[in-house]
Amino acid sequence: MKIYGLVLAAGLSSRMGKLKATLPLDEGTVLSNCIRSLLDGGVADVFVVTGHKAEEVESEVHKLGMHTVYNPDYENGMFSSVIAGVKALPDDVSAFLVLPVDIPLVRSSTVRALTFEFKDSPADIIYPAFKNERGHPPLISAKLIPEILLHDGTGGLRKVLERHDSGARNKNMPDLGILHDLDTPEDYTTALKFSRNKRFPLPEECESLWELAETPQTTQEHCKAVAKAACTMAKALNSARREGPLLDMDIVQSAALMHDVAKIRRNHEAKGGTLLAGYGFTGISDIVASHRDTKIDPTSPLTEKEIVFLADKLFEGSTLVTIKERYGKRISKWANDPDALKAIHGRLERAENLLTRYENEAGIKTSELLTSPAHSPLNSATFMQENNIKAQL
């Protein structure tokens, strides 16, 4: 079964004012990001449709070792590029993905999920979706090729796909990139920020991950409380730190929001780390996987991992507690098991030592820090809303 990728890069880029395909993005270009997402997602090959400033685009494509297809009718609109690209697909095509070059933030994990889904259970069309909102790139069965080639262009490719909606399905993914069009300079500025942060989920993507993992609502509220506390603690430590690296606030927030994402599963820490790594969120997967206990060399600087660990141990649900209170229930539960008690007391001692170390470096008690007006209790909806960037995308 062969699945190919089509990148449509023939447009005029009139609203951007510059050629979109060659704009720098994430250590490459907008075009190379599109190609890399498709290839890393499992497509057999990629064909790039060119038109406006074809030589510049083709030069970039050839650097990447991909194929170009020139569309002489590019001024007639995007569907003419779809036609050109579809005609160039090899005879062994089983399905293909259509990705406009101005959708460069799609994660390769999303493409991989689409290709796996089609191979496991073919459909006329499989759309990537974010909270059921469809985005790009749709994966289209080769069965639709004759109809696409015969279409007169009215309503574009969408019109053809709409006729097959009964044979289509959505694949929900925690990927805001499927919805982000790169049309204006403002869109490009947002894309630059987004691309730098692709190794961890944005707050809205965290919400999507909770849905996909069926994380209980009470656990979500705990994660939000921990995230707010972790951010406050990280900010205080950064302000006090004179040597050593500053903590990445985005990683702290993201890892804290996700630390219990797999709570309903046995060994939820490891399962959560594996889940996140599978979606490509490798920037926080190890933090989530190790938040049950902590072992850090006394000479090593505190990192985002230790902050998330400590913030988690300071909350029972959404209620601020002491570390002794947090471990107290487990000590009571395993009171008749000497081996279990020894292990729990060991984790308690390490947590208390780490807390002391944090407070010494930050120059403030966490009990004071987390009950100060600056950290005044904030309801969960407000916390997530303040950190929501979907409107920018």
Short mmCIF file of C-alpha atoms in Angstrom, two decimals, residues 58 202 351:
data_model
loop_
_atom_site.label_atom_id
_atom_site.label_comp_id
_atom_site.label_asym_id
_atom_site.label_seq_id
_atom_site.Cartn_x
_atom_site.Cartn_y
_atom_site.Cartn_z
CA GLU A 58 12.08 24.09 -7.38
CA LEU A 202 0.30 24.12 24.08
CA ALA A 351 10.90 15.18 48.55
#
